[in-house]
Amino acid sequence: MEKKRYAKPQAISREELEKALLSANEELSRANEKLKQQERERREFLRNLSHDLRAPMTALSSTIGLLREKKDMDETERMELLSLMDRRLKNLKSMLDEIFLLGQMDNPEQVLEVETIDAGMLLEEFFYSCEADVKFSERELSLKLPKDFSCMVCVDPQRIVRVLDNLFSNALRYSRAGDLIELSAKEETEKLLISVRDTGVGILPEDLPHVFERSFRADASRTPGDGGHGLGLAIARSIMERHGGTIWCESKPGVGSTFFLELPKAEES
Ligand SMILES: Nc1ncnc2c1ncn2[C@@H]1O[C@H](COP(=O)(O)OP(=O)(O)OP(=O)(O)O)[C@@H](O)[C@H]1O
Ligand SMILES: [Mg+2]
C-alpha cells in the first residue's frame, strides 16, 4: 500500500501568533462597537418614532374635533381643513412606508431581486425621469458620465433607484433656486463609483457623522422647505450594505454636499 505523504506543518513563531491574535481581537472589538452603536441607534429611533407618530395623529384628531363641533363653518374653511388632514395623512403614510422598507432591508431573510445590468443605462434612465419632475424647481440638473459609459453591476435595480431617489430629493429639498444637482459615475478597478452633488445649504461638520442614523434631521431652521422623516439616508445605507456596497458624504455648509455610492462590479462570466 502506498504511504500517504503529508506536508510538514510550518511552525508559527510566537510573534506571528501574537500578531494574529491581536488583529483578531481588534476586529472583534470593532464588530462589538458597531453592534453597540446599532443598538443605541435602534433605541433612539424607537423613542423618536413614538413622538413622530403621535404628533400628526394628535393634530388629526383635533382637526376632526373642530370639524365636528363648529357647525357654522363655511365651505372654504371646511375644505381647507380637509386638505390639511389629507396632507397629514399622506405624510403619515409615507413615513410608514419608509419604516416598512427599513424593516425589510434590516431583515437578512428578505431577498433582493438582483439582476446583472448596465449601470450606465440605469443612471441615464433615472436621470431623465427626474428631469421631468425637477423641471419646475428652478434647479440646474447635470449628468456627467464618461463617453459611452457602460459598467455591469449585479443589483436589485428598484432598490438602487430608491437610493438615488432619496439622494435627489434631498439635494432638491436642501438647496435653493439656481443651485446645481449633478449625477456622475466612474468605473474603478473592481468598483463602480456614483456621486450625487448639490450646491445647496450643506451640512454642519458636527451633523455630518449622524446623517445616516435613523430619524436624524439637522436643525430644521437651517433646512429650507418641508422637513422629512430623517429615514431616507438610513434606508439608503441599509440598501447599499445589502449590496456589499457603501455610502458616504462630504459636505461644507453654504457650499454643498456630495453623496458617494460605491458598488462592486459584476464578475465577468
Ligand atoms: N443634500 C443634503 N444637503 C443638506 N443636508 C442634507 C442633505 N441630505 C441630507 N441632509 C441632512 O441629513 C438629514 C437626514 O437625511 P434623510 O434623507 O435621512 O432624511 P430626510 O430627508 O430629512 O427625510 P426622509 O428622507 O425620510 O423624507 C436631513 O434631515 C438633512 O438634515
Ligand atoms: Mg431624505
PDB file of C-alpha atoms and ligand atoms in Angstrom:
ATOM      1  CA  MET A   1       0.000   0.000   0.000  1.00  0.00           C
ATOM      2  CA  GLU A   2       1.291   3.453  -0.948  1.00  0.00           C
ATOM      3  CA  LYS A   3       2.215   5.584   2.022  1.00  0.00           C
ATOM      4  CA  LYS A   4       0.476   8.970   2.193  1.00  0.00           C
ATOM      5  CA  ARG A   5       2.838  11.914   2.399  1.00  0.00           C
ATOM      6  CA  TYR A   6       1.714  14.855   4.470  1.00  0.00           C
ATOM      7  CA  ALA A   7       3.276  18.276   4.185  1.00  0.00           C
ATOM      8  CA  LYS A   8       5.180  19.165   7.308  1.00  0.00           C
ATOM      9  CA  PRO A   9       3.215  21.902   9.089  1.00  0.00           C
ATOM     10  CA  GLN A  10       5.054  25.206   9.072  1.00  0.00           C
ATOM     11  CA  ALA A  11       5.979  26.324  12.534  1.00  0.00           C
ATOM     12  CA  ILE A  12       4.372  29.610  13.529  1.00  0.00           C
ATOM     13  CA  SER A  13       6.565  31.883  15.504  1.00  0.00           C
ATOM     14  CA  ARG A  14       5.367  33.318  18.788  1.00  0.00           C
ATOM     15  CA  GLU A  15       5.446  36.853  17.320  1.00  0.00           C
ATOM     16  CA  GLU A  16       3.297  35.814  14.368  1.00  0.00           C
ATOM     17  CA  LEU A  17       0.796  34.166  16.692  1.00  0.00           C
ATOM     18  CA  GLU A  18       0.619  37.250  18.888  1.00  0.00           C
ATOM     19  CA  LYS A  19       0.160  39.468  15.844  1.00  0.00           C
ATOM     20  CA  ALA A  20      -2.702  37.285  14.515  1.00  0.00           C
ATOM     21  CA  LEU A  21      -4.360  37.241  17.934  1.00  0.00           C
ATOM     22  CA  LEU A  22      -4.048  40.984  18.276  1.00  0.00           C
ATOM     23  CA  SER A  23      -5.596  41.619  14.886  1.00  0.00           C
ATOM     24  CA  ALA A  24      -8.470  39.145  15.582  1.00  0.00           C
ATOM     25  CA  ASN A  25      -9.032  40.910  18.880  1.00  0.00           C
ATOM     26  CA  GLU A  26      -9.126  44.313  17.187  1.00  0.00           C
ATOM     27  CA  GLU A  27     -11.603  43.036  14.603  1.00  0.00           C
ATOM     28  CA  LEU A  28     -13.827  41.649  17.377  1.00  0.00           C
ATOM     29  CA  SER A  29     -13.837  44.894  19.314  1.00  0.00           C
ATOM     30  CA  ARG A  30     -14.660  46.850  16.113  1.00  0.00           C
ATOM     31  CA  ALA A  31     -17.610  44.500  15.437  1.00  0.00           C
ATOM     32  CA  ASN A  32     -18.680  44.838  19.064  1.00  0.00           C
ATOM     33  CA  GLU A  33     -18.528  48.646  18.878  1.00  0.00           C
ATOM     34  CA  LYS A  34     -20.601  48.573  15.667  1.00  0.00           C
ATOM     35  CA  LEU A  35     -23.239  46.378  17.347  1.00  0.00           C
ATOM     36  CA  LYS A  36     -23.410  48.702  20.348  1.00  0.00           C
ATOM     37  CA  GLN A  37     -23.792  51.719  18.041  1.00  0.00           C
ATOM     38  CA  GLN A  38     -26.590  49.943  16.122  1.00  0.00           C
ATOM     39  CA  GLU A  39     -28.356  49.151  19.391  1.00  0.00           C
ATOM     40  CA  ARG A  40     -28.077  52.807  20.522  1.00  0.00           C
ATOM     41  CA  GLU A  41     -29.477  53.936  17.158  1.00  0.00           C
ATOM     42  CA  ARG A  42     -32.335  51.437  17.389  1.00  0.00           C
ATOM     43  CA  ARG A  43     -33.370  52.661  20.842  1.00  0.00           C
ATOM     44  CA  GLU A  44     -33.140  56.318  19.798  1.00  0.00           C
ATOM     45  CA  PHE A  45     -35.164  55.505  16.681  1.00  0.00           C
ATOM     46  CA  LEU A  46     -37.976  53.906  18.705  1.00  0.00           C
ATOM     47  CA  ARG A  47     -38.079  56.898  21.047  1.00  0.00           C
ATOM     48  CA  ASN A  48     -38.341  59.316  18.109  1.00  0.00           C
ATOM     49  CA  LEU A  49     -40.789  57.100  16.289  1.00  0.00           C
ATOM     50  CA  SER A  50     -43.425  57.214  19.003  1.00  0.00           C
ATOM     51  CA  HIS A  51     -43.151  61.012  19.039  1.00  0.00           C
ATOM     52  CA  ASP A  52     -43.195  61.311  15.239  1.00  0.00           C
ATOM     53  CA  LEU A  53     -46.301  59.135  15.010  1.00  0.00           C
ATOM     54  CA  ARG A  54     -48.119  60.710  17.933  1.00  0.00           C
ATOM     55  CA  ALA A  55     -47.694  64.335  16.804  1.00  0.00           C
ATOM     56  CA  PRO A  56     -49.545  64.052  13.457  1.00  0.00           C
ATOM     57  CA  MET A  57     -52.196  61.777  14.982  1.00  0.00           C
ATOM     58  CA  THR A  58     -52.938  64.293  17.748  1.00  0.00           C
ATOM     59  CA  ALA A  59     -53.171  67.036  15.113  1.00  0.00           C
ATOM     60  CA  LEU A  60     -55.524  64.899  13.023  1.00  0.00           C
ATOM     61  CA  SER A  61     -57.817  64.141  15.909  1.00  0.00           C
ATOM     62  CA  SER A  62     -58.054  67.819  16.922  1.00  0.00           C
ATOM     63  CA  THR A  63     -58.968  68.761  13.311  1.00  0.00           C
ATOM     64  CA  ILE A  64     -61.683  66.102  13.331  1.00  0.00           C
ATOM     65  CA  GLY A  65     -62.956  67.565  16.618  1.00  0.00           C
ATOM     66  CA  LEU A  66     -63.044  71.032  15.081  1.00  0.00           C
ATOM     67  CA  LEU A  67     -64.970  69.794  12.041  1.00  0.00           C
ATOM     68  CA  ARG A  68     -67.481  68.052  14.276  1.00  0.00           C
ATOM     69  CA  GLU A  69     -68.024  70.896  16.747  1.00  0.00           C
ATOM     70  CA  LYS A  70     -68.007  74.002  14.555  1.00  0.00           C
ATOM     71  CA  LYS A  71     -71.442  73.743  12.980  1.00  0.00           C
ATOM     72  CA  ASP A  72     -71.394  77.210  11.360  1.00  0.00           C
ATOM     73  CA  MET A  73     -68.129  76.613   9.450  1.00  0.00           C
ATOM     74  CA  ASP A  74     -68.216  77.975   5.880  1.00  0.00           C
ATOM     75  CA  GLU A  75     -67.395  75.787   2.897  1.00  0.00           C
ATOM     76  CA  THR A  76     -63.941  77.319   2.232  1.00  0.00           C
ATOM     77  CA  GLU A  77     -62.791  76.767   5.809  1.00  0.00           C
ATOM     78  CA  ARG A  78     -64.136  73.209   5.776  1.00  0.00           C
ATOM     79  CA  MET A  79     -62.290  72.442   2.526  1.00  0.00           C
ATOM     80  CA  GLU A  80     -59.061  73.917   3.920  1.00  0.00           C
ATOM     81  CA  LEU A  81     -59.266  71.716   6.999  1.00  0.00           C
ATOM     82  CA  LEU A  82     -59.996  68.653   4.876  1.00  0.00           C
ATOM     83  CA  SER A  83     -56.991  69.250   2.633  1.00  0.00           C
ATOM     84  CA  LEU A  84     -54.811  69.801   5.729  1.00  0.00           C
ATOM     85  CA  MET A  85     -55.959  66.403   7.007  1.00  0.00           C
ATOM     86  CA  ASP A  86     -55.244  64.911   3.608  1.00  0.00           C
ATOM     87  CA  ARG A  87     -51.655  66.267   3.659  1.00  0.00           C
ATOM     88  CA  ARG A  88     -51.096  64.965   7.187  1.00  0.00           C
ATOM     89  CA  LEU A  89     -52.403  61.515   6.269  1.00  0.00           C
ATOM     90  CA  LYS A  90     -50.175  61.360   3.169  1.00  0.00           C
ATOM     91  CA  ASN A  91     -47.204  62.333   5.317  1.00  0.00           C
ATOM     92  CA  LEU A  92     -48.026  59.609   7.841  1.00  0.00           C
ATOM     93  CA  LYS A  93     -48.370  57.068   5.052  1.00  0.00           C
ATOM     94  CA  SER A  94     -45.013  57.976   3.524  1.00  0.00           C
ATOM     95  CA  MET A  95     -43.421  57.639   6.958  1.00  0.00           C
ATOM     96  CA  LEU A  96     -44.963  54.202   7.497  1.00  0.00           C
ATOM     97  CA  ASP A  97     -43.804  53.146   4.009  1.00  0.00           C
ATOM     98  CA  GLU A  98     -40.249  54.174   4.913  1.00  0.00           C
ATOM     99  CA  ILE A  99     -40.369  52.285   8.232  1.00  0.00           C
ATOM    100  CA  PHE A 100     -41.643  49.210   6.409  1.00  0.00           C
ATOM    101  CA  LEU A 101     -38.830  49.397   3.839  1.00  0.00           C
ATOM    102  CA  LEU A 102     -36.233  49.891   6.569  1.00  0.00           C
ATOM    103  CA  GLY A 103     -37.563  46.769   8.314  1.00  0.00           C
ATOM    104  CA  GLN A 104     -37.350  44.830   5.040  1.00  0.00           C
ATOM    105  CA  MET A 105     -33.758  45.894   4.415  1.00  0.00           C
ATOM    106  CA  ASP A 106     -32.782  45.024   8.007  1.00  0.00           C
ATOM    107  CA  ASN A 107     -34.115  41.518   7.581  1.00  0.00           C
ATOM    108  CA  PRO A 108     -31.409  39.269   6.089  1.00  0.00           C
ATOM    109  CA  GLU A 109     -34.127  36.826   5.011  1.00  0.00           C
ATOM    110  CA  GLN A 110     -35.704  39.437   2.748  1.00  0.00           C
ATOM    111  CA  VAL A 111     -34.152  38.548  -0.602  1.00  0.00           C
ATOM    112  CA  LEU A 112     -33.119  41.164  -3.123  1.00  0.00           C
ATOM    113  CA  GLU A 113     -34.278  40.732  -6.709  1.00  0.00           C
ATOM    114  CA  VAL A 114     -30.839  41.013  -8.259  1.00  0.00           C
ATOM    115  CA  GLU A 115     -30.090  41.246 -11.972  1.00  0.00           C
ATOM    116  CA  THR A 116     -26.868  41.886 -13.842  1.00  0.00           C
ATOM    117  CA  ILE A 117     -27.474  45.218 -15.510  1.00  0.00           C
ATOM    118  CA  ASP A 118     -25.623  48.086 -17.127  1.00  0.00           C
ATOM    119  CA  ALA A 119     -25.284  50.859 -14.534  1.00  0.00           C
ATOM    120  CA  GLY A 120     -24.855  53.410 -17.336  1.00  0.00           C
ATOM    121  CA  MET A 121     -28.342  52.649 -18.639  1.00  0.00           C
ATOM    122  CA  LEU A 122     -29.876  52.618 -15.159  1.00  0.00           C
ATOM    123  CA  LEU A 123     -28.360  56.015 -14.330  1.00  0.00           C
ATOM    124  CA  GLU A 124     -29.440  57.576 -17.631  1.00  0.00           C
ATOM    125  CA  GLU A 125     -32.993  56.275 -17.257  1.00  0.00           C
ATOM    126  CA  PHE A 126     -33.159  57.528 -13.677  1.00  0.00           C
ATOM    127  CA  PHE A 127     -31.742  60.934 -14.609  1.00  0.00           C
ATOM    128  CA  TYR A 128     -34.185  61.535 -17.476  1.00  0.00           C
ATOM    129  CA  SER A 129     -37.148  60.502 -15.315  1.00  0.00           C
ATOM    130  CA  CYS A 130     -36.020  63.065 -12.702  1.00  0.00           C
ATOM    131  CA  GLU A 131     -35.507  65.766 -15.280  1.00  0.00           C
ATOM    132  CA  ALA A 132     -39.234  65.884 -15.882  1.00  0.00           C
ATOM    133  CA  ASP A 133     -40.009  66.098 -12.130  1.00  0.00           C
ATOM    134  CA  VAL A 134     -37.356  68.714 -11.370  1.00  0.00           C
ATOM    135  CA  LYS A 135     -38.234  70.868 -14.393  1.00  0.00           C
ATOM    136  CA  PHE A 136     -40.258  73.383 -12.382  1.00  0.00           C
ATOM    137  CA  SER A 137     -37.977  73.521  -9.350  1.00  0.00           C
ATOM    138  CA  GLU A 138     -35.538  76.016 -10.913  1.00  0.00           C
ATOM    139  CA  ARG A 139     -32.510  73.815 -10.130  1.00  0.00           C
ATOM    140  CA  GLU A 140     -29.846  73.113 -12.714  1.00  0.00           C
ATOM    141  CA  LEU A 141     -29.569  69.389 -13.411  1.00  0.00           C
ATOM    142  CA  SER A 142     -26.487  67.743 -14.868  1.00  0.00           C
ATOM    143  CA  LEU A 143     -25.488  64.186 -15.800  1.00  0.00           C
ATOM    144  CA  LYS A 144     -21.738  63.558 -16.050  1.00  0.00           C
ATOM    145  CA  LEU A 145     -20.835  60.124 -17.393  1.00  0.00           C
ATOM    146  CA  PRO A 146     -17.657  59.095 -19.262  1.00  0.00           C
ATOM    147  CA  LYS A 147     -18.168  58.766 -23.046  1.00  0.00           C
ATOM    148  CA  ASP A 148     -20.022  55.518 -23.976  1.00  0.00           C
ATOM    149  CA  PHE A 149     -20.142  54.664 -20.283  1.00  0.00           C
ATOM    150  CA  SER A 150     -21.035  51.080 -19.525  1.00  0.00           C
ATOM    151  CA  CYS A 151     -20.379  49.144 -16.309  1.00  0.00           C
ATOM    152  CA  MET A 152     -22.103  45.909 -15.336  1.00  0.00           C
ATOM    153  CA  VAL A 153     -23.328  45.563 -11.766  1.00  0.00           C
ATOM    154  CA  CYS A 154     -25.315  42.855 -10.026  1.00  0.00           C
ATOM    155  CA  VAL A 155     -28.062  44.740  -8.167  1.00  0.00           C
ATOM    156  CA  ASP A 156     -31.739  44.969  -7.330  1.00  0.00           C
ATOM    157  CA  PRO A 157     -32.490  47.894  -9.681  1.00  0.00           C
ATOM    158  CA  GLN A 158     -35.612  49.011  -7.819  1.00  0.00           C
ATOM    159  CA  ARG A 159     -33.680  49.332  -4.559  1.00  0.00           C
ATOM    160  CA  ILE A 160     -30.790  51.218  -6.155  1.00  0.00           C
ATOM    161  CA  VAL A 161     -33.270  53.626  -7.754  1.00  0.00           C
ATOM    162  CA  ARG A 162     -34.768  54.082  -4.255  1.00  0.00           C
ATOM    163  CA  VAL A 163     -31.322  55.183  -3.009  1.00  0.00           C
ATOM    164  CA  LEU A 164     -30.837  57.583  -5.930  1.00  0.00           C
ATOM    165  CA  ASP A 165     -34.364  58.896  -5.444  1.00  0.00           C
ATOM    166  CA  ASN A 166     -33.632  59.811  -1.838  1.00  0.00           C
ATOM    167  CA  LEU A 167     -30.328  61.475  -2.725  1.00  0.00           C
ATOM    168  CA  PHE A 168     -32.052  63.518  -5.430  1.00  0.00           C
ATOM    169  CA  SER A 169     -34.984  64.521  -3.249  1.00  0.00           C
ATOM    170  CA  ASN A 170     -32.547  65.535  -0.501  1.00  0.00           C
ATOM    171  CA  ALA A 171     -30.486  67.563  -2.973  1.00  0.00           C
ATOM    172  CA  LEU A 172     -33.700  69.258  -4.043  1.00  0.00           C
ATOM    173  CA  ARG A 173     -35.034  69.773  -0.518  1.00  0.00           C
ATOM    174  CA  TYR A 174     -31.767  71.149   0.874  1.00  0.00           C
ATOM    175  CA  SER A 175     -30.948  73.540  -1.979  1.00  0.00           C
ATOM    176  CA  ARG A 176     -32.393  76.737  -3.434  1.00  0.00           C
ATOM    177  CA  ALA A 177     -33.477  78.000  -6.836  1.00  0.00           C
ATOM    178  CA  GLY A 178     -30.435  78.318  -9.137  1.00  0.00           C
ATOM    179  CA  ASP A 179     -28.436  75.577  -7.341  1.00  0.00           C
ATOM    180  CA  LEU A 180     -26.867  72.674  -9.223  1.00  0.00           C
ATOM    181  CA  ILE A 181     -27.683  68.975  -8.775  1.00  0.00           C
ATOM    182  CA  GLU A 182     -25.235  66.704 -10.566  1.00  0.00           C
ATOM    183  CA  LEU A 183     -25.251  62.931 -11.030  1.00  0.00           C
ATOM    184  CA  SER A 184     -21.969  61.352 -12.088  1.00  0.00           C
ATOM    185  CA  ALA A 185     -20.287  57.954 -12.217  1.00  0.00           C
ATOM    186  CA  LYS A 186     -16.940  56.402 -12.972  1.00  0.00           C
ATOM    187  CA  GLU A 187     -15.557  52.911 -13.209  1.00  0.00           C
ATOM    188  CA  GLU A 188     -12.718  51.838 -10.919  1.00  0.00           C
ATOM    189  CA  THR A 189     -10.739  48.587 -10.900  1.00  0.00           C
ATOM    190  CA  GLU A 190     -13.296  46.475  -9.045  1.00  0.00           C
ATOM    191  CA  LYS A 191     -15.919  49.033  -8.175  1.00  0.00           C
ATOM    192  CA  LEU A 192     -18.379  51.491  -9.601  1.00  0.00           C
ATOM    193  CA  LEU A 193     -18.431  54.939  -8.006  1.00  0.00           C
ATOM    194  CA  ILE A 194     -21.613  57.027  -8.308  1.00  0.00           C
ATOM    195  CA  SER A 195     -21.968  60.508  -6.865  1.00  0.00           C
ATOM    196  CA  VAL A 196     -24.815  62.967  -6.360  1.00  0.00           C
ATOM    197  CA  ARG A 197     -23.548  66.510  -5.800  1.00  0.00           C
ATOM    198  CA  ASP A 198     -25.509  69.622  -4.932  1.00  0.00           C
ATOM    199  CA  THR A 199     -24.545  73.228  -4.335  1.00  0.00           C
ATOM    200  CA  GLY A 200     -27.196  73.591  -1.614  1.00  0.00           C
ATOM    201  CA  VAL A 201     -27.112  74.532   2.076  1.00  0.00           C
ATOM    202  CA  GLY A 202     -24.576  71.861   3.039  1.00  0.00           C
ATOM    203  CA  ILE A 203     -24.247  70.032   6.366  1.00  0.00           C
ATOM    204  CA  LEU A 204     -22.521  71.233   9.543  1.00  0.00           C
ATOM    205  CA  PRO A 205     -19.362  69.242  10.440  1.00  0.00           C
ATOM    206  CA  GLU A 206     -20.940  68.162  13.756  1.00  0.00           C
ATOM    207  CA  ASP A 207     -24.023  66.814  11.934  1.00  0.00           C
ATOM    208  CA  LEU A 208     -22.138  65.004   9.176  1.00  0.00           C
ATOM    209  CA  PRO A 209     -21.313  61.802  11.162  1.00  0.00           C
ATOM    210  CA  HIS A 210     -25.012  61.405  12.051  1.00  0.00           C
ATOM    211  CA  VAL A 211     -26.850  61.873   8.759  1.00  0.00           C
ATOM    212  CA  PHE A 212     -27.117  58.103   8.114  1.00  0.00           C
ATOM    213  CA  GLU A 213     -28.651  57.440  11.524  1.00  0.00           C
ATOM    214  CA  ARG A 214     -32.356  56.696  11.804  1.00  0.00           C
ATOM    215  CA  SER A 215     -34.538  59.743  12.482  1.00  0.00           C
ATOM    216  CA  PHE A 216     -31.621  62.178  12.271  1.00  0.00           C
ATOM    217  CA  ARG A 217     -32.553  65.604  10.922  1.00  0.00           C
ATOM    218  CA  ALA A 218     -30.272  68.598  11.082  1.00  0.00           C
ATOM    219  CA  ASP A 219     -31.572  71.734  12.754  1.00  0.00           C
ATOM    220  CA  ALA A 220     -34.842  72.445  10.913  1.00  0.00           C
ATOM    221  CA  SER A 221     -34.172  76.193  10.865  1.00  0.00           C
ATOM    222  CA  ARG A 222     -31.216  75.675   8.513  1.00  0.00           C
ATOM    223  CA  THR A 223     -33.044  73.451   6.062  1.00  0.00           C
ATOM    224  CA  PRO A 224     -35.478  75.111   3.706  1.00  0.00           C
ATOM    225  CA  GLY A 225     -38.843  73.662   2.769  1.00  0.00           C
ATOM    226  CA  ASP A 226     -40.772  70.857   4.481  1.00  0.00           C
ATOM    227  CA  GLY A 227     -38.668  68.610   6.683  1.00  0.00           C
ATOM    228  CA  GLY A 228     -38.617  64.858   6.026  1.00  0.00           C
ATOM    229  CA  HIS A 229     -38.749  61.912   8.406  1.00  0.00           C
ATOM    230  CA  GLY A 230     -34.993  61.509   8.678  1.00  0.00           C
ATOM    231  CA  LEU A 231     -35.182  57.937   7.392  1.00  0.00           C
ATOM    232  CA  GLY A 232     -34.141  58.207   3.732  1.00  0.00           C
ATOM    233  CA  LEU A 233     -30.381  58.004   4.308  1.00  0.00           C
ATOM    234  CA  ALA A 234     -30.724  55.186   6.868  1.00  0.00           C
ATOM    235  CA  ILE A 235     -32.664  53.246   4.223  1.00  0.00           C
ATOM    236  CA  ALA A 236     -30.029  54.123   1.606  1.00  0.00           C
ATOM    237  CA  ARG A 237     -27.259  52.855   3.899  1.00  0.00           C
ATOM    238  CA  SER A 238     -29.087  49.552   4.535  1.00  0.00           C
ATOM    239  CA  ILE A 239     -29.716  49.041   0.819  1.00  0.00           C
ATOM    240  CA  MET A 240     -26.069  49.732  -0.046  1.00  0.00           C
ATOM    241  CA  GLU A 241     -24.832  47.362   2.679  1.00  0.00           C
ATOM    242  CA  ARG A 242     -27.162  44.624   1.416  1.00  0.00           C
ATOM    243  CA  HIS A 243     -25.441  45.021  -1.978  1.00  0.00           C
ATOM    244  CA  GLY A 244     -21.947  44.756  -0.488  1.00  0.00           C
ATOM    245  CA  GLY A 245     -21.505  48.457  -1.191  1.00  0.00           C
ATOM    246  CA  THR A 246     -21.013  51.628   0.825  1.00  0.00           C
ATOM    247  CA  ILE A 247     -22.367  55.171   1.017  1.00  0.00           C
ATOM    248  CA  TRP A 248     -20.690  58.259   2.463  1.00  0.00           C
ATOM    249  CA  CYS A 249     -20.928  62.004   2.289  1.00  0.00           C
ATOM    250  CA  GLU A 250     -18.677  65.058   2.056  1.00  0.00           C
ATOM    251  CA  SER A 251     -20.179  68.446   2.733  1.00  0.00           C
ATOM    252  CA  LYS A 252     -19.435  72.075   3.558  1.00  0.00           C
ATOM    253  CA  PRO A 253     -22.056  74.449   4.972  1.00  0.00           C
ATOM    254  CA  GLY A 254     -23.015  77.063   2.394  1.00  0.00           C
ATOM    255  CA  VAL A 255     -21.099  75.248  -0.369  1.00  0.00           C
ATOM    256  CA  GLY A 256     -22.999  71.998  -0.822  1.00  0.00           C
ATOM    257  CA  SER A 257     -22.896  68.232  -0.363  1.00  0.00           C
ATOM    258  CA  THR A 258     -21.736  65.218  -2.324  1.00  0.00           C
ATOM    259  CA  PHE A 259     -23.029  61.743  -1.571  1.00  0.00           C
ATOM    260  CA  PHE A 260     -20.923  58.848  -2.872  1.00  0.00           C
ATOM    261  CA  LEU A 261     -22.140  55.327  -3.612  1.00  0.00           C
ATOM    262  CA  GLU A 262     -19.696  52.501  -4.192  1.00  0.00           C
ATOM    263  CA  LEU A 263     -20.872  49.184  -5.644  1.00  0.00           C
ATOM    264  CA  PRO A 264     -18.884  46.065  -6.535  1.00  0.00           C
ATOM    265  CA  LYS A 265     -18.754  45.451 -10.307  1.00  0.00           C
ATOM    266  CA  ALA A 266     -20.366  42.257 -11.587  1.00  0.00           C
ATOM    267  CA  GLU A 267     -17.915  39.397 -12.106  1.00  0.00           C
ATOM    268  CA  GLU A 268     -17.212  38.771 -15.782  1.00  0.00           C
ATOM    269  CA  SER A 269     -18.527  35.405 -16.971  1.00  0.00           C
TER     270      SER A 269
HETATM  271  N1  LIG B   1     -28.094  67.062   0.234  1.00  0.00           N
HETATM  272  C1  LIG B   1     -28.224  67.458   1.506  1.00  0.00           C
HETATM  273  N2  LIG B   1     -27.904  68.732   1.863  1.00  0.00           N
HETATM  274  C2  LIG B   1     -28.010  69.145   3.159  1.00  0.00           C
HETATM  275  N3  LIG B   1     -28.438  68.363   4.173  1.00  0.00           N
HETATM  276  C3  LIG B   1     -28.768  67.091   3.872  1.00  0.00           C
HETATM  277  C4  LIG B   1     -28.680  66.571   2.530  1.00  0.00           C
HETATM  278  N4  LIG B   1     -29.081  65.294   2.549  1.00  0.00           N
HETATM  279  C5  LIG B   1     -29.402  65.014   3.831  1.00  0.00           C
HETATM  280  N5  LIG B   1     -29.223  66.081   4.623  1.00  0.00           N
HETATM  281  C6  LIG B   1     -29.436  66.150   6.097  1.00  0.00           C
HETATM  282  O1  LIG B   1     -29.474  64.817   6.590  1.00  0.00           O
HETATM  283  C7  LIG B   1     -30.720  64.556   7.244  1.00  0.00           C
HETATM  284  C8  LIG B   1     -31.118  63.120   7.004  1.00  0.00           C
HETATM  285  O2  LIG B   1     -31.481  62.912   5.628  1.00  0.00           O
HETATM  286  P1  LIG B   1     -32.571  61.815   5.275  1.00  0.00           P
HETATM  287  O3  LIG B   1     -32.694  61.697   3.813  1.00  0.00           O
HETATM  288  O4  LIG B   1     -32.246  60.582   6.057  1.00  0.00           O
HETATM  289  O5  LIG B   1     -33.896  62.387   5.930  1.00  0.00           O
HETATM  290  P2  LIG B   1     -34.931  63.473   5.420  1.00  0.00           P
HETATM  291  O6  LIG B   1     -34.615  63.913   4.029  1.00  0.00           O
HETATM  292  O7  LIG B   1     -34.964  64.543   6.481  1.00  0.00           O
HETATM  293  O8  LIG B   1     -36.296  62.675   5.465  1.00  0.00           O
HETATM  294  P3  LIG B   1     -36.811  61.473   4.514  1.00  0.00           P
HETATM  295  O9  LIG B   1     -35.720  61.151   3.539  1.00  0.00           O
HETATM  296  O10 LIG B   1     -37.075  60.359   5.465  1.00  0.00           O
HETATM  297  O11 LIG B   1     -38.034  62.022   3.886  1.00  0.00           O
HETATM  298  C9  LIG B   1     -31.690  65.570   6.649  1.00  0.00           C
HETATM  299  O12 LIG B   1     -32.753  65.836   7.527  1.00  0.00           O
HETATM  300  C10 LIG B   1     -30.783  66.789   6.452  1.00  0.00           C
HETATM  301  O13 LIG B   1     -30.638  67.470   7.663  1.00  0.00           O
HETATM  302 MG    MG B   2     -34.374  62.281   2.513  1.00  0.00          MG
END
